Tab-separated table of C-alpha atoms in Angstrom:
chain	number	residue	atom	x	y	z
S	1	MET	CA	-37.420	55.579	1.892
S	2	THR	CA	-34.566	53.336	0.884
S	3	ALA	CA	-31.766	51.436	2.908
S	4	LEU	CA	-28.834	52.862	4.183
S	5	GLU	CA	-25.923	53.252	1.844
S	6	LEU	CA	-23.394	50.437	2.243
S	7	SER	CA	-20.968	53.291	2.623
S	8	SER	CA	-22.744	54.217	6.092
S	9	ALA	CA	-21.228	53.121	8.985
S	10	VAL	CA	-23.167	51.094	11.504
S	11	ALA	CA	-22.369	50.961	15.276
S	12	VAL	CA	-23.335	48.229	17.716
S	13	VAL	CA	-23.024	48.942	21.440
S	14	GLY	CA	-22.997	46.147	23.631
S	15	THR	CA	-20.637	43.155	22.619
S	16	GLY	CA	-22.298	40.299	24.040
S	17	THR	CA	-23.368	37.332	21.961
S	18	MET	CA	-26.412	39.408	20.312
S	19	GLY	CA	-24.050	42.514	19.947
S	20	GLN	CA	-21.607	40.359	18.203
S	21	GLY	CA	-24.139	38.677	16.082
S	22	ILE	CA	-25.617	41.703	14.757
S	23	ALA	CA	-22.388	43.299	14.124
S	24	GLN	CA	-21.542	40.383	11.744
S	25	VAL	CA	-24.764	40.649	9.964
S	26	ALA	CA	-24.127	44.385	9.235
S	27	LEU	CA	-20.398	43.626	8.460
S	28	VAL	CA	-20.976	40.780	6.056
S	29	ALA	CA	-23.534	42.844	4.308
S	30	GLY	CA	-20.745	45.614	3.543
S	31	HIS	CA	-20.908	48.248	6.007
S	32	PRO	CA	-18.256	49.762	8.045
S	33	VAL	CA	-18.906	48.514	11.713
S	34	ARG	CA	-18.020	50.070	14.783
S	35	LEU	CA	-18.083	48.216	18.080
S	36	TYR	CA	-18.436	49.865	21.492
S	37	ASP	CA	-18.693	48.443	24.985
S	38	ALA	CA	-18.446	50.406	28.366
S	39	ALA	CA	-16.229	47.637	29.802
S	40	PRO	CA	-12.407	48.160	28.636
S	41	GLY	CA	-11.048	45.769	26.382
S	42	ARG	CA	-14.441	44.214	25.368
S	43	ALA	CA	-14.860	45.688	22.137
S	44	LYS	CA	-11.527	44.652	21.036
S	45	ALA	CA	-12.425	41.075	22.117
S	46	ALA	CA	-15.580	41.098	20.357
S	47	ALA	CA	-14.032	42.226	17.246
S	48	ASP	CA	-11.411	39.553	17.450
S	49	ALA	CA	-14.436	37.067	18.155
S	50	ILE	CA	-16.202	38.283	15.028
S	51	GLY	CA	-12.960	37.628	13.010
S	52	VAL	CA	-12.826	33.956	14.374
S	53	ARG	CA	-16.542	33.781	13.081
S	54	LEU	CA	-15.634	34.928	9.698
S	55	ASP	CA	-12.802	32.275	9.372
S	56	ARG	CA	-15.290	29.768	10.216
S	57	LEU	CA	-17.345	31.042	7.099
S	58	VAL	CA	-14.480	30.825	4.952
S	59	GLU	CA	-13.860	27.135	6.134
S	60	LYS	CA	-17.390	26.314	5.163
S	61	GLY	CA	-17.197	27.875	2.090
S	62	ARG	CA	-19.734	30.542	2.603
S	63	LEU	CA	-17.350	33.661	2.408
S	64	SER	CA	-14.162	33.877	0.205
S	65	ALA	CA	-10.790	34.751	1.823
S	66	GLY	CA	-10.804	37.667	-0.072
S	67	ASP	CA	-14.217	39.212	1.164
S	68	ARG	CA	-13.054	37.977	4.829
S	69	ALA	CA	-10.083	40.188	4.404
S	70	THR	CA	-12.269	43.258	3.264
S	71	ALA	CA	-14.830	42.650	5.714
S	72	ALA	CA	-12.263	42.485	8.629
S	73	ALA	CA	-10.841	45.789	7.290
S	74	ARG	CA	-14.190	47.365	7.858
S	75	LEU	CA	-14.702	46.447	11.482
S	76	ALA	CA	-13.230	48.489	14.390
S	77	PRO	CA	-13.527	48.523	18.094
S	78	ALA	CA	-14.207	51.882	19.529
S	79	GLU	CA	-12.858	53.156	22.852
S	80	SER	CA	-15.530	55.826	23.462
S	81	LEU	CA	-19.048	56.977	22.424
S	82	ALA	CA	-17.418	59.756	20.581
S	83	GLU	CA	-15.978	57.521	17.982
S	84	LEU	CA	-19.595	56.765	16.942
S	85	ALA	CA	-20.047	60.276	15.611
S	86	GLY	CA	-20.107	59.640	11.869
S	87	CYS	CA	-22.285	56.393	12.165
S	88	ALA	CA	-26.004	56.284	10.385
S	89	LEU	CA	-27.358	53.728	12.505
S	90	VAL	CA	-26.676	52.758	16.199
S	91	ILE	CA	-28.149	49.479	17.417
S	92	GLU	CA	-27.974	48.522	21.116
S	93	ALA	CA	-27.631	45.386	22.772
S	94	VAL	CA	-26.881	46.245	26.309
S	95	LEU	CA	-28.464	45.286	29.783
S	96	GLU	CA	-32.552	44.745	29.751
S	97	GLN	CA	-32.610	47.759	32.053
S	98	LEU	CA	-34.802	50.835	31.247
S	99	GLU	CA	-32.401	53.288	32.991
S	100	VAL	CA	-29.339	51.784	31.392
S	101	LYS	CA	-30.731	52.137	27.830
S	102	GLN	CA	-32.285	55.386	28.354
S	103	ARG	CA	-28.820	56.992	29.573
S	104	LEU	CA	-27.050	55.366	26.710
S	105	PHE	CA	-29.182	57.006	24.099
S	106	GLN	CA	-29.326	60.301	25.883
S	107	ASP	CA	-25.466	60.229	25.719
S	108	LEU	CA	-25.642	59.238	21.996
S	109	GLU	CA	-28.064	62.085	21.094
S	110	ASP	CA	-24.940	64.357	21.959
S	111	VAL	CA	-22.939	62.461	19.587
S	112	VAL	CA	-24.262	61.374	16.412
S	113	ALA	CA	-25.771	63.580	13.592
S	114	GLU	CA	-29.313	64.569	13.576
S	115	ASP	CA	-30.308	61.957	10.717
S	116	CYS	CA	-28.547	59.021	12.432
S	117	LEU	CA	-31.319	56.114	13.264
S	118	LEU	CA	-31.150	54.773	16.920
S	119	ALA	CA	-32.284	51.460	17.529
S	120	THR	CA	-32.678	49.026	20.466
S	121	ASN	CA	-32.713	45.309	20.319
S	122	THR	CA	-34.766	45.093	23.645
S	123	SER	CA	-36.945	42.066	23.846
S	124	SER	CA	-38.822	43.047	27.068
S	125	LEU	CA	-38.713	46.668	27.475
S	126	SER	CA	-40.928	49.236	26.112
S	127	VAL	CA	-39.500	50.965	22.820
S	128	THR	CA	-41.735	53.928	23.830
S	129	ALA	CA	-40.373	54.155	27.362
S	130	ILE	CA	-36.853	54.058	26.100
S	131	ALA	CA	-37.482	56.999	23.792
S	132	GLY	CA	-39.216	58.961	26.425
S	133	ALA	CA	-35.860	60.125	27.791
S	134	LEU	CA	-34.766	61.350	24.319
S	135	LYS	CA	-35.098	64.839	22.910
S	136	LYS	CA	-35.754	63.604	19.299
S	137	PRO	CA	-37.690	60.243	19.809
S	138	GLY	CA	-38.949	60.337	16.217
S	139	ARG	CA	-35.574	58.563	14.818
S	140	PHE	CA	-35.624	55.898	17.460
S	141	LEU	CA	-37.227	52.244	17.176
S	142	GLY	CA	-36.664	48.658	17.862
S	143	LEU	CA	-34.766	46.335	15.848
S	144	HIS	CA	-35.415	42.815	17.274
S	145	PHE	CA	-32.955	40.239	15.996
S	146	PHE	CA	-33.359	36.552	17.065
S	147	ASN	CA	-30.372	34.488	18.354
S	148	PRO	CA	-28.033	33.598	16.776
S	149	ALA	CA	-28.650	36.894	14.656
S	150	PRO	CA	-26.320	35.661	11.779
S	151	LEU	CA	-28.628	32.493	11.117
S	152	LEU	CA	-31.974	33.482	12.061
S	153	PRO	CA	-33.792	35.466	9.403
S	154	LEU	CA	-36.492	37.240	11.468
S	155	VAL	CA	-36.066	40.884	12.679
S	156	GLU	CA	-39.079	42.874	14.300
S	157	VAL	CA	-39.088	46.332	13.248
S	158	VAL	CA	-40.807	48.086	16.337
S	159	SER	CA	-42.459	51.710	16.146
S	160	GLY	CA	-42.555	53.332	19.259
S	161	PHE	CA	-45.586	55.838	20.059
S	162	ALA	CA	-43.321	58.668	18.553
S	163	THR	CA	-41.312	56.941	16.015
S	164	ASP	CA	-41.558	58.732	12.584
S	165	GLU	CA	-42.545	56.428	9.700
S	166	ALA	CA	-39.713	57.491	7.798
S	167	ALA	CA	-37.368	56.026	10.221
S	168	ALA	CA	-39.180	52.803	10.492
S	169	THR	CA	-39.342	52.412	6.777
S	170	ARG	CA	-35.445	53.114	6.327
S	171	ALA	CA	-34.620	50.564	9.253
S	172	TYR	CA	-37.119	48.046	7.671
S	173	GLU	CA	-35.563	48.321	4.057
S	174	THR	CA	-32.113	48.395	5.835
S	175	ALA	CA	-32.736	44.807	7.507
S	176	ARG	CA	-34.008	43.659	4.248
S	177	ALA	CA	-31.016	44.618	2.568
S	178	TRP	CA	-28.964	42.605	4.980
S	179	GLY	CA	-30.788	39.664	4.061
S	180	LYS	CA	-32.995	39.425	6.647
S	181	THR	CA	-37.005	39.030	6.845
S	182	PRO	CA	-38.055	41.811	8.485
S	183	VAL	CA	-41.777	42.505	9.887
S	184	ARG	CA	-43.305	45.699	11.313
S	185	CYS	CA	-44.917	45.971	14.396
S	186	ALA	CA	-46.133	48.684	16.998
S	187	ASP	CA	-44.729	48.865	20.393
S	188	THR	CA	-46.590	46.357	22.361
S	189	PRO	CA	-45.323	44.066	25.231
S	190	GLY	CA	-43.570	41.068	23.663
S	191	PHE	CA	-43.789	42.661	20.239
S	192	ILE	CA	-45.525	40.006	17.937
S	193	VAL	CA	-43.372	36.785	18.588
S	194	ASN	CA	-43.206	36.877	22.437
S	195	ARG	CA	-46.974	38.112	22.533
S	196	VAL	CA	-48.527	35.618	20.380
S	197	ALA	CA	-46.453	32.656	21.437
S	198	ARG	CA	-47.321	32.868	25.070
S	199	PRO	CA	-49.964	30.017	24.955
S	200	PHE	CA	-47.604	27.626	23.369
S	201	TYR	CA	-46.018	27.506	26.711
S	202	ALA	CA	-48.863	28.370	29.152
S	203	GLU	CA	-51.322	25.670	27.994
S	204	ALA	CA	-48.726	22.961	28.303
S	205	LEU	CA	-48.102	24.131	31.879
S	206	ARG	CA	-51.632	24.532	32.687
S	207	LEU	CA	-52.092	20.803	31.491
S	208	TYR	CA	-49.063	19.588	33.458
S	209	GLU	CA	-50.340	21.431	36.665
S	210	GLU	CA	-53.606	19.924	36.164
S	211	ARG	CA	-51.852	16.303	35.822
S	212	VAL	CA	-53.476	15.703	32.577
S	213	ALA	CA	-50.159	14.454	31.179
S	214	ASP	CA	-46.671	14.565	31.974
S	215	PRO	CA	-44.016	16.901	29.975
S	216	ALA	CA	-42.740	14.071	27.751
S	217	THR	CA	-46.248	13.132	26.406
S	218	ILE	CA	-47.232	16.847	25.966
S	219	ASP	CA	-44.145	17.584	23.941
S	220	ALA	CA	-44.630	14.395	21.973
S	221	VAL	CA	-48.308	15.250	21.066
S	222	LEU	CA	-47.354	18.772	20.074
S	223	ARG	CA	-44.577	17.519	17.928
S	224	GLU	CA	-45.986	14.375	16.418
S	225	CYS	CA	-49.668	15.379	16.034
S	226	GLY	CA	-49.548	19.358	16.142
S	227	GLY	CA	-46.585	19.457	13.781
S	228	PHE	CA	-44.390	21.594	15.971
S	229	LYS	CA	-40.585	21.246	15.826
S	230	MET	CA	-40.249	21.033	19.465
S	231	GLY	CA	-42.446	20.760	22.488
S	232	PRO	CA	-42.900	23.466	25.099
S	233	PHE	CA	-41.081	21.556	27.648
S	234	GLU	CA	-37.873	20.786	25.805
S	235	LEU	CA	-38.047	24.180	24.030
S	236	THR	CA	-37.907	25.971	27.375
S	237	ASP	CA	-35.350	23.585	28.711
S	238	LEU	CA	-33.268	24.823	25.621
S	239	ILE	CA	-34.039	28.477	25.887
S	240	GLY	CA	-33.603	28.329	29.701
S	241	GLN	CA	-36.622	28.351	32.277
S	242	ASP	CA	-35.488	31.595	33.915
S	243	VAL	CA	-35.271	33.617	30.470
S	244	ASN	CA	-38.798	32.090	29.339
S	245	GLU	CA	-40.434	32.755	32.893
S	246	ALA	CA	-38.992	36.268	32.833
S	247	VAL	CA	-40.495	37.135	29.479
S	248	THR	CA	-43.750	35.762	30.605
S	249	ARG	CA	-43.843	37.536	33.895
S	250	SER	CA	-42.914	40.705	31.844
S	251	VAL	CA	-45.642	40.411	29.223
S	252	TRP	CA	-48.145	39.726	32.013
S	253	GLU	CA	-47.262	42.707	34.190
S	254	SER	CA	-47.209	44.826	31.132
S	255	PHE	CA	-50.722	44.077	30.288
S	256	PHE	CA	-51.627	44.809	33.862
S	257	GLN	CA	-52.073	41.041	34.815
S	258	ASP	CA	-54.456	40.186	32.192
S	259	PRO	CA	-55.633	36.293	33.005
S	260	LYS	CA	-54.704	35.415	29.466
S	261	PHE	CA	-50.815	35.934	30.292
S	262	THR	CA	-50.709	34.442	33.637
S	263	PRO	CA	-47.573	32.893	34.372
S	264	SER	CA	-47.211	29.246	35.827
S	265	LEU	CA	-46.428	28.276	39.340
S	266	ALA	CA	-45.140	25.303	38.040
S	267	GLN	CA	-42.077	27.128	36.286
S	268	ARG	CA	-41.824	29.537	39.001
S	269	ARG	CA	-40.743	26.422	41.231
S	270	LEU	CA	-38.515	25.080	38.486
S	271	VAL	CA	-36.628	28.456	38.334
S	272	GLU	CA	-36.666	28.928	42.125
S	273	SER	CA	-34.814	25.325	42.317
S	274	ARG	CA	-32.416	26.449	39.746
S	275	ARG	CA	-33.296	23.780	37.477
S	276	LEU	CA	-33.070	26.087	34.345
S	277	GLY	CA	-32.759	23.678	31.442
S	278	ARG	CA	-29.724	22.532	29.520
S	279	LYS	CA	-27.255	25.244	30.768
S	280	SER	CA	-27.947	23.971	34.384
S	281	GLY	CA	-27.912	20.404	33.433
S	282	GLN	CA	-31.399	19.868	34.693
S	283	GLY	CA	-34.958	21.307	33.780
S	284	TRP	CA	-38.104	19.428	32.756
S	285	TYR	CA	-35.565	16.801	31.530
S	286	ALA	CA	-32.325	15.716	32.725
S	287	TYR	CA	-29.061	16.564	30.745
S	288	ASP	CA	-26.619	13.811	31.898
S	289	ASP	CA	-26.619	10.237	31.766
S	290	THR	CA	-30.133	9.710	32.999
S	291	PRO	CA	-32.309	7.996	30.533
S	292	ARG	CA	-34.761	10.661	28.852
S	293	ALA	CA	-38.378	10.256	30.065
S	294	GLU	CA	-40.506	8.836	27.340
S	295	PRO	CA	-44.116	9.695	26.266
S	296	HIS	CA	-46.938	7.612	27.494
S	297	THR	CA	-47.835	5.189	24.397
S	298	ALA	CA	-50.594	2.783	24.660
S	299	GLY	CA	-49.739	-0.984	24.083
S	300	HIS	CA	-51.128	-2.725	21.046
S	301	GLU	CA	-54.869	-2.985	20.701
S	302	ARG	CA	-57.044	-4.867	17.927
S	303	ALA	CA	-58.911	-2.337	15.838
S	304	PRO	CA	-62.554	-2.599	15.583
S	305	GLU	CA	-63.732	-4.045	12.061
S	306	SER	CA	-66.357	-1.385	11.640
S	307	VAL	CA	-67.416	1.773	12.735
S	308	THR	CA	-70.410	4.379	12.303
S	309	VAL	CA	-69.612	8.045	11.497
S	310	HIS	CA	-72.356	10.553	12.650
S	311	GLY	CA	-72.439	14.278	11.216
S	312	ASP	CA	-69.392	16.313	10.056
S	313	LEU	CA	-65.709	15.502	11.506
S	314	PHE	CA	-64.884	19.040	9.714
S	315	ALA	CA	-61.039	19.243	10.257
S	316	ALA	CA	-60.770	15.493	11.040
S	317	ASP	CA	-62.702	14.250	7.690
S	318	ALA	CA	-59.167	12.964	6.359
S	319	LEU	CA	-59.856	9.923	8.970
S	320	LEU	CA	-62.645	8.534	6.843
S	321	ASP	CA	-60.210	7.831	3.984
S	322	LEU	CA	-57.729	6.541	6.503
S	323	MET	CA	-60.090	4.278	7.842
S	324	ARG	CA	-61.207	2.888	4.675
S	325	GLU	CA	-57.612	2.402	3.586
S	326	ALA	CA	-57.046	0.424	6.723
S	327	GLY	CA	-59.957	-1.697	5.748
S	328	ILE	CA	-62.294	-0.768	8.442
S	329	ARG	CA	-65.789	-0.501	7.276
S	330	VAL	CA	-67.321	2.760	7.576
S	331	GLY	CA	-71.210	3.328	7.924
S	332	HIS	CA	-73.142	6.551	8.162
S	333	GLY	CA	-75.528	7.425	10.750
S	334	LYS	CA	-78.889	9.379	10.242
S	335	ASP	CA	-77.329	12.885	11.680
S	336	ALA	CA	-77.277	15.583	9.225
S	337	PRO	CA	-73.955	15.838	7.586
S	338	SER	CA	-73.608	19.656	8.967
S	339	CYS	CA	-74.013	18.297	12.347
S	340	PRO	CA	-70.693	18.266	14.669
S	341	GLY	CA	-69.539	14.694	13.952
S	342	SER	CA	-68.613	11.523	16.036
S	343	ILE	CA	-67.195	8.154	15.350
S	344	GLU	CA	-69.391	5.245	16.952
S	345	LEU	CA	-67.336	2.366	18.110
S	346	PRO	CA	-68.960	-1.098	18.025
S	347	GLY	CA	-69.285	-1.041	21.784
S	348	GLY	CA	-71.419	2.165	21.691
S	349	ALA	CA	-69.004	4.578	22.837
S	350	ARG	CA	-68.214	7.565	20.470
S	351	LEU	CA	-65.126	9.286	19.512
S	352	GLU	CA	-65.473	12.928	19.373
S	353	PRO	CA	-62.999	15.804	18.130
S	354	ALA	CA	-61.813	18.056	21.145
S	355	ASP	CA	-64.462	20.882	21.296
S	356	GLY	CA	-63.543	22.698	24.463
S	357	THR	CA	-65.559	20.473	26.661
S	358	SER	CA	-64.383	17.841	28.779
S	359	PRO	CA	-65.616	14.329	27.731
S	360	ASP	CA	-66.974	14.020	30.992
S	361	ALA	CA	-69.867	16.441	30.215
S	362	ALA	CA	-71.128	14.083	27.536
S	363	ALA	CA	-74.233	11.963	28.696
S	364	GLU	CA	-72.826	8.724	26.857
S	365	PRO	CA	-69.304	7.367	26.823
S	366	THR	CA	-67.425	9.648	25.108
S	367	ILE	CA	-63.554	9.908	24.137
S	368	HIS	CA	-62.220	13.279	22.717
S	369	PHE	CA	-59.148	13.098	20.116
S	370	ASP	CA	-56.897	15.752	19.609
S	371	LEU	CA	-56.629	18.258	16.948
S	372	ALA	CA	-53.894	17.282	14.264
S	373	LEU	CA	-51.782	19.656	11.946
S	374	ASP	CA	-52.773	16.757	9.269
S	375	TYR	CA	-54.453	13.502	10.185
S	376	ARG	CA	-52.786	11.865	7.312
S	377	THR	CA	-49.202	12.412	8.023
S	378	ALA	CA	-49.747	12.635	12.023
S	379	THR	CA	-47.580	9.780	13.870
S	380	ARG	CA	-49.432	10.191	17.331
S	381	ILE	CA	-52.947	11.034	18.557
S	382	ALA	CA	-53.953	11.765	21.870
S	383	LEU	CA	-57.168	10.241	23.464
S	384	ALA	CA	-59.063	11.779	26.304
S	385	PRO	CA	-61.723	9.101	27.621
S	386	SER	CA	-64.761	10.349	30.034
S	387	GLY	CA	-65.149	8.485	33.151
S	388	ARG	CA	-68.005	6.508	31.637
S	389	VAL	CA	-65.775	4.886	29.098
S	390	ASP	CA	-64.851	1.258	30.054
S	391	GLU	CA	-61.729	-0.670	29.163
S	392	ARG	CA	-63.067	-2.357	26.320
S	393	ALA	CA	-64.149	0.877	24.447
S	394	LEU	CA	-60.842	2.649	25.388
S	395	LYS	CA	-59.144	-0.537	23.902
S	396	GLU	CA	-61.219	-0.008	20.740
S	397	ALA	CA	-60.274	3.574	20.142
S	398	VAL	CA	-56.921	2.803	20.676
S	399	GLY	CA	-56.720	-0.146	18.192
S	400	LEU	CA	-58.876	2.092	15.565
S	401	PHE	CA	-55.989	4.919	15.440
S	402	GLN	CA	-53.149	2.400	15.494
S	403	ALA	CA	-54.597	0.697	12.388
S	404	LEU	CA	-54.234	4.156	10.888
S	405	GLY	CA	-50.669	4.205	11.650
S	406	LYS	CA	-50.485	6.506	14.889
S	407	LYS	CA	-48.996	5.878	18.211
S	408	VAL	CA	-51.229	6.577	20.852
S	409	SER	CA	-51.257	8.808	24.303
S	410	VAL	CA	-54.284	8.382	26.573
S	411	ILE	CA	-54.314	11.396	28.666
S	412	GLY	CA	-56.801	12.866	31.287
S	413	PRO	CA	-60.349	14.343	30.276
S	414	ALA	CA	-59.136	18.001	29.880
S	415	PRO	CA	-61.170	20.423	27.797
S	416	GLY	CA	-59.677	21.198	24.484
S	417	MET	CA	-56.902	18.282	25.127
S	418	ILE	CA	-53.429	19.560	24.057
S	419	VAL	CA	-52.984	20.564	20.458
S	420	ALA	CA	-56.524	21.786	20.052
S	421	ARG	CA	-56.493	24.241	23.071
S	422	THR	CA	-53.076	25.559	22.067
S	423	VAL	CA	-53.801	26.027	18.512
S	424	TRP	CA	-56.995	27.841	19.330
S	425	MET	CA	-55.404	30.242	21.722
S	426	LEU	CA	-52.765	30.798	19.403
S	427	VAL	CA	-55.214	31.834	16.605
S	428	ASP	CA	-57.044	34.000	19.183
S	429	PHE	CA	-54.001	35.935	20.209
S	430	ALA	CA	-52.827	36.411	16.640
S	431	LEU	CA	-56.145	37.870	15.767
S	432	ASP	CA	-56.291	40.120	18.786
S	433	ALA	CA	-52.680	41.547	17.736
S	434	VAL	CA	-53.954	42.243	14.139
S	435	GLY	CA	-57.243	43.625	15.386
S	436	ARG	CA	-55.075	45.986	17.773
S	437	GLU	CA	-52.973	46.939	14.749
S	438	VAL	CA	-49.841	45.581	16.313
S	439	ALA	CA	-48.843	44.152	13.051
S	440	ASP	CA	-50.835	43.125	9.874
S	441	ALA	CA	-51.946	39.135	9.121
S	442	GLN	CA	-49.036	38.519	7.053
S	443	ASP	CA	-46.588	39.813	9.332
S	444	VAL	CA	-47.887	38.043	12.341
S	445	ASP	CA	-47.811	34.662	10.254
S	446	THR	CA	-44.328	35.295	8.880
S	447	ALA	CA	-43.143	35.979	12.450
S	448	MET	CA	-44.542	32.987	13.912
S	449	ARG	CA	-43.018	30.730	11.288
S	450	LEU	CA	-39.720	32.308	11.233
S	451	GLY	CA	-39.139	33.393	14.971
S	452	VAL	CA	-40.554	30.249	16.567
S	453	ASN	CA	-40.597	27.685	13.707
S	454	TYR	CA	-44.416	27.133	13.893
S	455	PRO	CA	-45.354	24.647	11.136
S	456	LEU	CA	-48.211	26.891	10.123
S	457	GLY	CA	-48.879	30.774	10.734
S	458	PRO	CA	-51.731	31.023	13.245
S	459	ILE	CA	-53.776	33.378	11.140
S	460	GLU	CA	-53.411	30.882	8.214
S	461	TRP	CA	-54.362	27.950	10.909
S	462	GLY	CA	-57.534	29.973	11.914
S	463	ARG	CA	-58.705	30.087	8.210
S	464	ARG	CA	-58.361	26.364	8.097
S	465	LEU	CA	-60.354	25.717	11.122
S	466	THR	CA	-62.528	28.817	10.625
S	467	ALA	CA	-62.917	31.579	13.305
S	468	TYR	CA	-66.309	30.715	13.885
S	469	ARG	CA	-65.483	27.101	15.103
S	470	VAL	CA	-62.460	28.323	17.095
S	471	ALA	CA	-64.727	31.287	18.901
S	472	GLU	CA	-67.066	28.377	19.627
S	473	ALA	CA	-64.658	26.175	21.278
S	474	LEU	CA	-62.920	29.112	23.316
S	475	ASP	CA	-66.524	29.851	24.275
S	476	LEU	CA	-66.982	26.576	25.919
S	477	MET	CA	-63.449	26.751	27.308
S	478	ASN	CA	-64.446	29.758	28.894
S	479	ASP	CA	-67.351	28.089	30.551
S	480	GLU	CA	-64.852	25.411	31.659
S	481	TYR	CA	-62.507	28.007	33.120
S	482	PRO	CA	-64.613	30.854	33.916
S	483	THR	CA	-61.523	33.211	34.592
S	484	GLY	CA	-61.485	35.196	31.437
S	485	ARG	CA	-58.252	33.400	30.215
S	486	TYR	CA	-60.179	31.956	27.338
S	487	ALA	CA	-62.763	34.237	26.463
S	488	PRO	CA	-62.404	34.872	22.767
S	489	SER	CA	-61.064	38.362	21.775
S	490	GLN	CA	-63.172	40.733	19.919
S	491	ALA	CA	-61.216	40.561	16.995
S	492	LEU	CA	-61.816	36.784	16.928
S	493	ARG	CA	-65.514	37.073	17.443
S	494	ARG	CA	-65.763	39.957	14.613
S	495	GLN	CA	-63.978	37.611	12.041
S	496	ALA	CA	-66.154	34.604	13.145
S	497	VAL	CA	-69.377	37.050	12.363
S	498	ARG	CA	-67.752	37.969	9.112
S	499	GLU	CA	-66.867	34.325	8.020
S	500	GLU	CA	-70.534	33.335	9.400
S	501	TYR	CA	-72.264	35.864	6.833
S	502	SER	CA	-70.005	35.703	3.942
């Protein structure tokens, strides 16, 4: 099954920001495009707005004046649904209300030809439920574009329970012909991106609620240590707290209030107070002349002259070379190299990679350090000391990482810390989606890299960390928080067993 011919007309119903963006994508790709909106005059206004966008593309050298004129000639507002009769694809971008969308597509069924594809751009409703009201649901699917549609490459091609394979394939190939990067997925709450991404926000909010660290520090650690482009607090301020919280609540309710998707009371209070982020001038941060909150960063301390490494630091092995390069002598203890490792400081306290337990659970003075995307290039590290760690030992730990070129943020003794618990949960959610055949592993990683700009796909991150160690860490987290939220999925457990015996 191939993409729609360029001569085939594409209709967009709903002419808000997303509808205009989708129409522009189809138009620039070469299709005749029809715009319809139930509100009188809006389709004409949207066509004019798209014309202005095309003018900007010409000014930026991305579109020739001739191509702009040709594209504009293919764009036409429609005054009624009946004018969409000859279209080969109709994409809807109207209110996120099930009944509204169902009525629209019921009306469209009486207008378009039997081989016309019908698609919804919904991000929160069930594709299957919308199609349930149709006489021929096989040609119905989801085409979830990301805003702004002309710029962001990802499109989730969502098959409902009744979607025909041929319809999904034609939609996929059409999106690809438009220059997009489509991924295929089954109809599930949140599809790929909004399902798998929930822990990125949820873990940060839980850490804040437990007063482990403030929003600015959590954001800085996830950016400068975890490699994420934005931290969750600044990102939800950009998205809109009301929008992000509504998606979280929708996914949670759709999964019958599964504790893995539990919304945050702190975010609910922010929404109730109308502190919605950038659009309201105040969210987790202020967007006026108020100085922005800075992350907690420890003052300068002297590095120890030597340390002793016990066992295997696994993902943190790069620290050994960094310490030697910084002129710190590295000795080795008697523990077997395969044992979980630690770095013994001169005063006797131990630095250990975050493992899912609280450092307070250790019998000796222990300081956990967070997971990094790349310990060599990370510019910040988080440390979580137990209550048994004295000031001298903490200063040694801070000085050690500062000697390696890192800023240091000291946080509360939280199981899994910041980056580690976030990544473990992302890996688990991603493998669970693959295990339930929501999407294949490659499409999950592609969706998370392109849809939310993650530095690494969670499936690939899991391979680097190994599923066995991720499952082990989440089992420990589940012991600390026995609610089921951190219980490893069956898909993660199966992958861990496969790795262990391969």
